[in-house]
XYZ file of C-alpha atoms in Angstrom:
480
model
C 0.899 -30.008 -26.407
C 0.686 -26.319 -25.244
C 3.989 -25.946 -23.934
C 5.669 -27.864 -26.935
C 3.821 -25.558 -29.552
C 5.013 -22.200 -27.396
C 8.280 -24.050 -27.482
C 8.319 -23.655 -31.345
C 6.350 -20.760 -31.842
C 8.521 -17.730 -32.398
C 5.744 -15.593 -30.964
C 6.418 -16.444 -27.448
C 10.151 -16.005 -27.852
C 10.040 -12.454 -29.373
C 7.626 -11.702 -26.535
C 9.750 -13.071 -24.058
C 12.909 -10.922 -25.652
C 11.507 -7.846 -25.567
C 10.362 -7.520 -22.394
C 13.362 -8.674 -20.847
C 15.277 -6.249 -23.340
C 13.045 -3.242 -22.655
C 13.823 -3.834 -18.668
C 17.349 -4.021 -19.837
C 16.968 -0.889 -21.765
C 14.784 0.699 -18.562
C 17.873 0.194 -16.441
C 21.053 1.280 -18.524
C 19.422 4.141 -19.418
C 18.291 5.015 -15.538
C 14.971 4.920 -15.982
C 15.421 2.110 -12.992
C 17.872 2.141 -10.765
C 19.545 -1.570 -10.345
C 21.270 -2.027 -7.206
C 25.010 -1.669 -6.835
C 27.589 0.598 -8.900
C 26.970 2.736 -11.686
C 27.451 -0.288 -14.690
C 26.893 2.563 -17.399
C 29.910 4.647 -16.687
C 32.297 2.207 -18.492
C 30.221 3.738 -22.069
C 29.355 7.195 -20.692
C 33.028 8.256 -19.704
C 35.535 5.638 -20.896
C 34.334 4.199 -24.153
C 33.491 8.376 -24.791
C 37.023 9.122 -24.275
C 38.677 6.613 -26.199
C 35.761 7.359 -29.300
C 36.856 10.840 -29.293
C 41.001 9.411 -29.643
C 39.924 6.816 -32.325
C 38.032 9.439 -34.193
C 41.527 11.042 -34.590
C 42.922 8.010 -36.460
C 45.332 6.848 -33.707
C 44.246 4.265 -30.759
C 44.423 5.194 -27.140
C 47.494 3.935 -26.559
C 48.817 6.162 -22.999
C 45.320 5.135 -21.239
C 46.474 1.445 -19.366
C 42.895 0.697 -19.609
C 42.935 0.590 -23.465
C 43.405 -3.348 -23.570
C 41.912 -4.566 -26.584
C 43.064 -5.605 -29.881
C 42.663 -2.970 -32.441
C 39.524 -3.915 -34.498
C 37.957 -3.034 -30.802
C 37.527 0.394 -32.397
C 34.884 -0.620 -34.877
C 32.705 -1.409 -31.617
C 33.664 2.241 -29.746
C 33.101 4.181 -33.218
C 29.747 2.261 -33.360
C 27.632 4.952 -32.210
C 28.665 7.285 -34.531
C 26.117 5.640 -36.987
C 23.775 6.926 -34.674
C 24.549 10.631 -34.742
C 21.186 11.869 -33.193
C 21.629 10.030 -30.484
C 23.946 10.714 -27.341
C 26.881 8.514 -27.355
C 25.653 6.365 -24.788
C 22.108 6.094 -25.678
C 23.431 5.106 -29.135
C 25.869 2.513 -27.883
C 22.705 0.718 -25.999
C 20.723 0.722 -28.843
C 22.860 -0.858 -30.945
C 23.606 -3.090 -28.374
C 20.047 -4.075 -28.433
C 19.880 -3.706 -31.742
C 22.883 -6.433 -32.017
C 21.215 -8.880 -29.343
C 17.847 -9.058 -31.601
C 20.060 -9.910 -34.642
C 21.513 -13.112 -32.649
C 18.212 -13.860 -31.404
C 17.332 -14.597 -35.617
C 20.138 -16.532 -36.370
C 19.548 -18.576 -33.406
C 15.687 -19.175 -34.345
C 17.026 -19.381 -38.073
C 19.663 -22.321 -36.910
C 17.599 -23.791 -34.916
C 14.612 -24.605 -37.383
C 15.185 -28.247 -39.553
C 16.078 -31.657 -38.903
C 18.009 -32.364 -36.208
C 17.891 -28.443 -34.730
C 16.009 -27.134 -31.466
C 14.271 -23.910 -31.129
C 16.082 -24.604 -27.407
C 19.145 -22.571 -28.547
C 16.966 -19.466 -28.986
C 15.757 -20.034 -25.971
C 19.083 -19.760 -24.212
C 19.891 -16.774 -25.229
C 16.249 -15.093 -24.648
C 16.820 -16.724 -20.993
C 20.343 -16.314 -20.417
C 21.197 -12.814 -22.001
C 19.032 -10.816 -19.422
C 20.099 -13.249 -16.177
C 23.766 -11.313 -16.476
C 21.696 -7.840 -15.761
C 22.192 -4.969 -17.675
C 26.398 -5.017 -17.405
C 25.669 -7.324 -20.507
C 24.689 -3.923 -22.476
C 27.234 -1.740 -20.674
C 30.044 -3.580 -22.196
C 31.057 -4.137 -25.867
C 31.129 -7.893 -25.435
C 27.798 -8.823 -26.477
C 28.976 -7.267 -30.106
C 31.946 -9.772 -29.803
C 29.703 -12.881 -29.420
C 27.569 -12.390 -32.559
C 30.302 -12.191 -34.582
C 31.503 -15.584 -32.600
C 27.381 -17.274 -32.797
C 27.788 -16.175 -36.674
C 30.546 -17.571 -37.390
C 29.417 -21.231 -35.686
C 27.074 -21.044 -37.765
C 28.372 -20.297 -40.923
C 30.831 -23.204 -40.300
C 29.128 -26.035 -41.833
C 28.317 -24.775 -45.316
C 30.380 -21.611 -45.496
C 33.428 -22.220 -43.881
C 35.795 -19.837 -45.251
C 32.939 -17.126 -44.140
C 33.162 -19.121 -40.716
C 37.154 -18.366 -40.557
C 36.825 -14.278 -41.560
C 34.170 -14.042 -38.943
C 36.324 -16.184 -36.450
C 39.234 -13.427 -37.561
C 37.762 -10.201 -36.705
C 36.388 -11.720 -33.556
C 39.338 -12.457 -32.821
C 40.687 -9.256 -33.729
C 37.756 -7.304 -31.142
C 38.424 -9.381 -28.179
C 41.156 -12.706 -28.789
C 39.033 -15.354 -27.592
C 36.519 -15.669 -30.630
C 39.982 -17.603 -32.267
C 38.865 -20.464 -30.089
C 35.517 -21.133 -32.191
C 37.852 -22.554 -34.968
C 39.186 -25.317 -32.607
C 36.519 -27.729 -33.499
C 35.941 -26.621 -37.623
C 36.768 -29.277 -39.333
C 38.739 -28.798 -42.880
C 41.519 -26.488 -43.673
C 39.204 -23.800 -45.512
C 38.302 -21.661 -42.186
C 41.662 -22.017 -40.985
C 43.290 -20.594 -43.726
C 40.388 -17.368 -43.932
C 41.208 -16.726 -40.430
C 44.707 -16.689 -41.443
C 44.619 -14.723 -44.149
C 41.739 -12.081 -43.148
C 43.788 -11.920 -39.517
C 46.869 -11.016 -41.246
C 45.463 -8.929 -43.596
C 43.453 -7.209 -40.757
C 45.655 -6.677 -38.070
C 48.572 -5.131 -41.023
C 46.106 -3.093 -42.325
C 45.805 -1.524 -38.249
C 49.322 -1.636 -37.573
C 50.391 0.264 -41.091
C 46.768 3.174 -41.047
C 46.447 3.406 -36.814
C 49.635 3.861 -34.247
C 49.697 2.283 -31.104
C 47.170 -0.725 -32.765
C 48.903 -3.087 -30.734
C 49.981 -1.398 -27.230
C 47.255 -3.265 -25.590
C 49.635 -6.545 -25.217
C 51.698 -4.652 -22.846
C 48.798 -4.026 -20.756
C 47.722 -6.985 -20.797
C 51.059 -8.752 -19.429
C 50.911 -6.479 -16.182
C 47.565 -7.076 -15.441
C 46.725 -8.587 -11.418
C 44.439 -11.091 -10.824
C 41.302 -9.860 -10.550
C 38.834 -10.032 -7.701
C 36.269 -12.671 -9.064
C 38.667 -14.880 -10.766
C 39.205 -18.157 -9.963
C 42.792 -17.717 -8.143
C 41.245 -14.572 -6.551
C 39.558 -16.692 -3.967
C 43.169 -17.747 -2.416
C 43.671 -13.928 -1.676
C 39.748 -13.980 -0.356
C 40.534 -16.687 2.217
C 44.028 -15.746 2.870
C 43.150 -11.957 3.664
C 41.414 -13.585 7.004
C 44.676 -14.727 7.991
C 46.962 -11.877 8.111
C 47.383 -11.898 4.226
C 49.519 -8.121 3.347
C 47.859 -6.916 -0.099
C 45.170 -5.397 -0.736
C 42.824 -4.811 -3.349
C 43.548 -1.661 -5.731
C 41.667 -0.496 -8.539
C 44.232 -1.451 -11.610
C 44.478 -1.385 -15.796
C 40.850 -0.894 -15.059
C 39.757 -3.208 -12.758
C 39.634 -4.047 -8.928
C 42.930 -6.597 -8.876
C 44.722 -7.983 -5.500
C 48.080 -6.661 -4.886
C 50.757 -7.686 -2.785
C 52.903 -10.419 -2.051
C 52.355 -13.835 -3.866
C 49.663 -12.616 -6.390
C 52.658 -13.294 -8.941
C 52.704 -16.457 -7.837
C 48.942 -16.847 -8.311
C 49.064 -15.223 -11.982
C 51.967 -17.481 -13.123
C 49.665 -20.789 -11.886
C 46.941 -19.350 -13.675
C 48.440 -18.906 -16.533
C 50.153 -22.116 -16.365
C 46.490 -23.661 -16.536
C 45.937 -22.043 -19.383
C 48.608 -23.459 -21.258
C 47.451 -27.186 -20.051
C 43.884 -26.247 -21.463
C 45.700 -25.493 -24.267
C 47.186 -28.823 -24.618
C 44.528 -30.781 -24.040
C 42.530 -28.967 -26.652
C 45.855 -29.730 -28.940
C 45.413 -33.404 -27.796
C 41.740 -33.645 -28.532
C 41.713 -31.821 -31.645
C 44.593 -34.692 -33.112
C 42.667 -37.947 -31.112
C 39.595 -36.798 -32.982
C 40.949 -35.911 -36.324
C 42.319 -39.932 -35.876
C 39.194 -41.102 -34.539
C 36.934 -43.728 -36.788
C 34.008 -41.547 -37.927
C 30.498 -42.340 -37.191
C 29.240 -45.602 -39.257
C 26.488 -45.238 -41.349
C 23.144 -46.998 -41.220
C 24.231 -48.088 -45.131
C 27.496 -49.099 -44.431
C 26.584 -51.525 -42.215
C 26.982 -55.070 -43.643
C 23.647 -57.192 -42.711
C 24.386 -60.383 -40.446
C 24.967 -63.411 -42.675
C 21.820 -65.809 -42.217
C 21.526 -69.189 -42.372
C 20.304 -70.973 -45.997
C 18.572 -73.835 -46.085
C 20.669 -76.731 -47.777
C 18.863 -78.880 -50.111
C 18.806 -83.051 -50.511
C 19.589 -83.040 -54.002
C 21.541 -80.377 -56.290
C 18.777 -79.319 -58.558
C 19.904 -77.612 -62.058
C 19.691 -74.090 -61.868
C 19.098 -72.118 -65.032
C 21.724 -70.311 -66.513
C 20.936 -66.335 -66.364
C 20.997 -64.798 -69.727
C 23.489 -61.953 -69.617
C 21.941 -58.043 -69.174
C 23.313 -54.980 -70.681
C 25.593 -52.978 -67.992
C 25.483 -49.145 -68.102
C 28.910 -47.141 -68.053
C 30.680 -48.064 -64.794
C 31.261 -44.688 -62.968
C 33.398 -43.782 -60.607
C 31.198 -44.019 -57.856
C 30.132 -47.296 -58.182
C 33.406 -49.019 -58.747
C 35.285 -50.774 -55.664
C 37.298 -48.296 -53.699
C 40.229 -49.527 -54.857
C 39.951 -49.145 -58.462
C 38.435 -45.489 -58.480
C 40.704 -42.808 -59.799
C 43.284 -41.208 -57.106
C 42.195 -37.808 -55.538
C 38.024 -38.651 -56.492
C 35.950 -37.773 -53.608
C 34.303 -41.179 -52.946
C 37.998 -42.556 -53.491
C 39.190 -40.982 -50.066
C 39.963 -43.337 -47.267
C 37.946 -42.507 -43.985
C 40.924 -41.366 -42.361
C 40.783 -38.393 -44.797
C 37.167 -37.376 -44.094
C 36.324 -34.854 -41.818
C 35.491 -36.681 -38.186
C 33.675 -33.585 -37.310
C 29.823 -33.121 -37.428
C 27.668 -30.302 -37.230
C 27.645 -30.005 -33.434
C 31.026 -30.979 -32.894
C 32.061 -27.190 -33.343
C 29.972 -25.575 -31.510
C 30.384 -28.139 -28.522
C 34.359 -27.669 -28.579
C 34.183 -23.644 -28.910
C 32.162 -23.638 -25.436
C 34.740 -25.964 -23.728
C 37.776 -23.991 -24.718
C 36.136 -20.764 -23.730
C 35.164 -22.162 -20.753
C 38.537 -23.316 -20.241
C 40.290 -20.241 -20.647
C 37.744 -18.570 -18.984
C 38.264 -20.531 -15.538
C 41.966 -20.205 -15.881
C 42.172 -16.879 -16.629
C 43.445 -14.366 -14.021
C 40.357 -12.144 -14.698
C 36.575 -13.272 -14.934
C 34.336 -10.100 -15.220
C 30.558 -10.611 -15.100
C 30.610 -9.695 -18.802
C 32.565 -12.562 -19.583
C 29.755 -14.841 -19.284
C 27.823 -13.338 -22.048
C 30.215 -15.346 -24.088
C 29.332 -18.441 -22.984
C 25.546 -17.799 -22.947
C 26.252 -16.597 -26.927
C 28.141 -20.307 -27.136
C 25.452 -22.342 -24.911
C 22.614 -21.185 -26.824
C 24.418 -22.297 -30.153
C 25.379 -25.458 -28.772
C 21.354 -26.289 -27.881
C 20.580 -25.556 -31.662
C 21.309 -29.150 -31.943
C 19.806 -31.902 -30.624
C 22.691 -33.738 -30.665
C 25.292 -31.454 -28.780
C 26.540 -33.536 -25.600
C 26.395 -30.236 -23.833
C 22.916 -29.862 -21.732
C 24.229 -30.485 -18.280
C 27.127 -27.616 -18.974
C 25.017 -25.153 -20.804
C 22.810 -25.597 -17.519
C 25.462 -25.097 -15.025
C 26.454 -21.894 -17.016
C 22.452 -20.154 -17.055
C 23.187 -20.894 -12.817
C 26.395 -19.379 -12.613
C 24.886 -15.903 -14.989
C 22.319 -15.718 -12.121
C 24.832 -16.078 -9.569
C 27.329 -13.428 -11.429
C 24.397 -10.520 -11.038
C 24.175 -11.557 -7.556
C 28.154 -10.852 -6.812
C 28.092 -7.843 -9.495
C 26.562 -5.651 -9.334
C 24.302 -6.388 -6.443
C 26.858 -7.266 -3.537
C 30.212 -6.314 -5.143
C 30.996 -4.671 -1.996
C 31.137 -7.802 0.013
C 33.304 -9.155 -2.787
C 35.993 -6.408 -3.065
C 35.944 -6.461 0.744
C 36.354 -10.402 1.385
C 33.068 -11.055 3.344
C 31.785 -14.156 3.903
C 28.818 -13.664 1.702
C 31.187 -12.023 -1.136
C 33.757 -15.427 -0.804
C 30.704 -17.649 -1.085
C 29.255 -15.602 -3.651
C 32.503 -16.761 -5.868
C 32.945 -19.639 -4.384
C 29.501 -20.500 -6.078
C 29.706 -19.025 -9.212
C 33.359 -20.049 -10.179
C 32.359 -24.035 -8.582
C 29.930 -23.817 -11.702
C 31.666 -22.435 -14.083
C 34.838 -25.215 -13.360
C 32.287 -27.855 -12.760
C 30.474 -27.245 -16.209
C 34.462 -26.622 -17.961
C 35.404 -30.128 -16.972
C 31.709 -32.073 -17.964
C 31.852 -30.032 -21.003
C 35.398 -31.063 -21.869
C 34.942 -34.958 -20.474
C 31.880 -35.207 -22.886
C 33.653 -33.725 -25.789
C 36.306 -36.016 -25.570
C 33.524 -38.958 -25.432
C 31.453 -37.933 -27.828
C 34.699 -37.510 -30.582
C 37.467 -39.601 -29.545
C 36.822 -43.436 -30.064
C 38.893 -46.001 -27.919
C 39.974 -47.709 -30.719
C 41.799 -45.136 -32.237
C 43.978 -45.701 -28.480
C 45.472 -48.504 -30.117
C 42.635 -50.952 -28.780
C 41.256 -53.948 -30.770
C 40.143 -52.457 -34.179
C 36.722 -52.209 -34.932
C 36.352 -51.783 -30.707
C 32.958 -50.328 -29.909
C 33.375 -46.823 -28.170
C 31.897 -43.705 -27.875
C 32.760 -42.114 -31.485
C 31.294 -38.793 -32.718
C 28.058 -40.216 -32.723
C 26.810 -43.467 -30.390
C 23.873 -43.164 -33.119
C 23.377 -42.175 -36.495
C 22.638 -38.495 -35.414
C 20.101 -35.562 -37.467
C 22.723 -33.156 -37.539
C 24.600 -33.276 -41.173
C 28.852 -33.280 -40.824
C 30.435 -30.129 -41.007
C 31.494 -29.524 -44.108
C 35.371 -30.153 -44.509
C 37.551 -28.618 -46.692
């Protein structure tokens, strides 16, 4: 009874926050030293240099470590709202500042019928396992906009698809929370507000859009996935070498193209199979309601003789509406007229749940994986265990490992890693096995959980695991 009342209580979890945060706060500001490299230089000398080239109305488009997408300035000119402050004190603050404001909407979501104080949790848990890279880097800004805009997807959708837009327009992969949104409405925000956006950069700031270039040339980097081929293969005569490039420690030398063009070749396959799912679910029976349900016919007692019956005396009927008329006589294009093919097969969980498998996907497949990285997925996790109906525990699990893991390999021992030690390669080894082991439970129970066999051309009406095996809390998303 204890632990299930500190569970709920929002006293333990602000307690819990802020002294994690404040150690957080302790150790980017040097209070405490945290073994390894210097995490706070990216803020104190880079993000300071490009602030004072943004502040000049142009992006900092001759620096090859400038690889963002242009509404990445709002995030670097951040600290200017803090002008007492020194730039880098100011960035951490708001930071922190930024992290408490997820930590509400998280308690907020996860309050109701159907929700779990468990998402909060996540975050409070997960946030702090990452070390304090997480408030070195702008990232952490990125995923509240992502966290908001899962949750403004269910009654707010065309909020959901701006939010999902300038995400997307700080660091790309925030477009991915719109994979699992059912409806047209957020689609066509993102659309719009991107557009409108990214013209409105390109036309007011040169160089908005250098950082594609950059991009394309990048390496693969030493804790990605495909790094661990170079890792192994450098203990067998392997030429290249690791070289600090476009910002990051990358192997160089021969075959790393090789490497890079697989990787990105898996990308485009997660791709696809997010394509598939996303049209096997839209096609998918939805869930069947408790009321739908027709009752099993019983048996009636036959009597010996017919006995007269008495002839009911006919009642007054009100107006027939349109509601209560047989499907096929309501009016064309009323709501309760639509066929269940045209309603949304989505419900509230399903978009959170298919956001953290494509960023999970991507980020396995991708030919870098910095320790920041993660703070995405924690952001994602912790919205997915709002609801008590998300298919994603084991995953969301196997990503809190793989955070603790990623402080062990950076900063702690990132020597070992950019030298190929056996500790460094089993370091990654480790913390990439998770992150690909949670990627393909998350994505096999997505498709389970949304994709019903019958909609495989089996026997129709076929039992299978549909959006929900059981009328579920959560409400549907709403659809547009």
């Amino acid at each position: 009874m204890v632990a299930r009342s500190a569970g709920r209580s929002p006293v333990w979890l602000v307690a819990v926050w802020g002294a994690t945060r404040l150690l957080l706060l302790l150790f980017v500001l040097k209070v405490l030293v945290f073994p390894g490299p210097d995490v706070t230089s990216d803020v104190s000398v880079i993000y300071r240099d490009w602030y004072e080239v943004l502040r000049t109305g142009a992006f900092p488009s001759d620096d090859v470590t400038w690889q963002y997408p242009p509404a990445a300035a709002f995030a670097i000119l951040a600290p200017a709202l803090l002008p007492f402050l020194a730039y880098a004190t100011a960035f951490f603050v708001l930071v922190c500042a930024v992290d408490a404001a997820v930590l509400a909407l998280l308690w907020r979501a996860g309050r109701g019928s159907g929700r779990s104080p468990r998402g909060a949790w996540v975050w409070v848990v997960g946030v702090p396992l990452l070390g304090p890279t997480v408030y070195a880097r702008y990232d952490l800004m990125v995923t509240a906009v992502a966290v908001a805009a899962l949750l403004a997807a269910g009654r707010y959708p065309r909020v959901a698809g701006a939010l999902a837009a300038v995400g997307a327009l700080l660091k790309v992969w925030p477009a991915l929370v719109l994979v699992g949104m059912g409806g047209r409405r957020p689609w066509v925000a993102a659309a719009v507000g991107g557009a409108g956006l990214a013209g409105l950069f390109a036309v007011t700031m040169p160089g908005a859009f250098a950082f594609l270039t950059f991009q394309r040339e990048r390496g693969v980097e030493v804790e990605s996935l495909g790094a661990l081929v170079f890792h192994v293969a450098w203990h067998f005569g392997w030429e290249g070498g690791v070289l600090l490039n476009y910002g990051s420690m990358e192997f160089l030398g021969p075959h790393v193209d090789t490497v890079s063009t697989v990787s990105m070749g898996l990308s485009a396959a997660a791709f696809g199979w997010l394509l598939l799912w996303r049209v096997r679910a839209a096609r998918s029976p939805g869930p069947r309601s408790p009321r739908s349900r027709s009752p099993e016919p019983q048996p009636q007692p036959q009597p010996s003789q017919p006995q007269p019956q008495p002839q009911p005396q006919p009642q007054p009927q009100p107006p027939e509406s349109s509601e209560s008329r047989p499907p096929e006589s309501r009016p064309p294009g009323s709501r309760s007229s639509r066929s269940p093919s045209s309603r949304s097969r989505f419900a509230a969980h399903t978009a959170a749940d298919a956001a953290f498998v494509a960023v999970l996907l991507f980020t396995v497949t991708s030919r870098v994986i910095s320790p920041q990285y993660l703070v995405w997925l924690v952001g994602l996790a912790a919205v997915c265990r709002c609801f008590r109906a998300s298919r994603m525990r084991v995953p969301v699990a196997l990503v809190l490992a793989a955070s603790l893991v990623t402080v062990l390999e950076f900063p702690f021992l990132f020597a070992d890693v950019v030298a190929s030690t056996p500790l460094g390669i089993a370091l990654l080894a480790v913390r990439n096995g998770l992150l690909v082991a949670a990627a393909l439970v998350g994505a096999r129970a997505l498709w389970r959980d949304t994709v019903r066999r019958g909609s495989a051309g089996g026997r129709p009406g076929a039992s299978g695991p549909g959006i929900s095996r059981a009328p579920s809390a959560d409400s549907p998303a709403t659809a547009g």
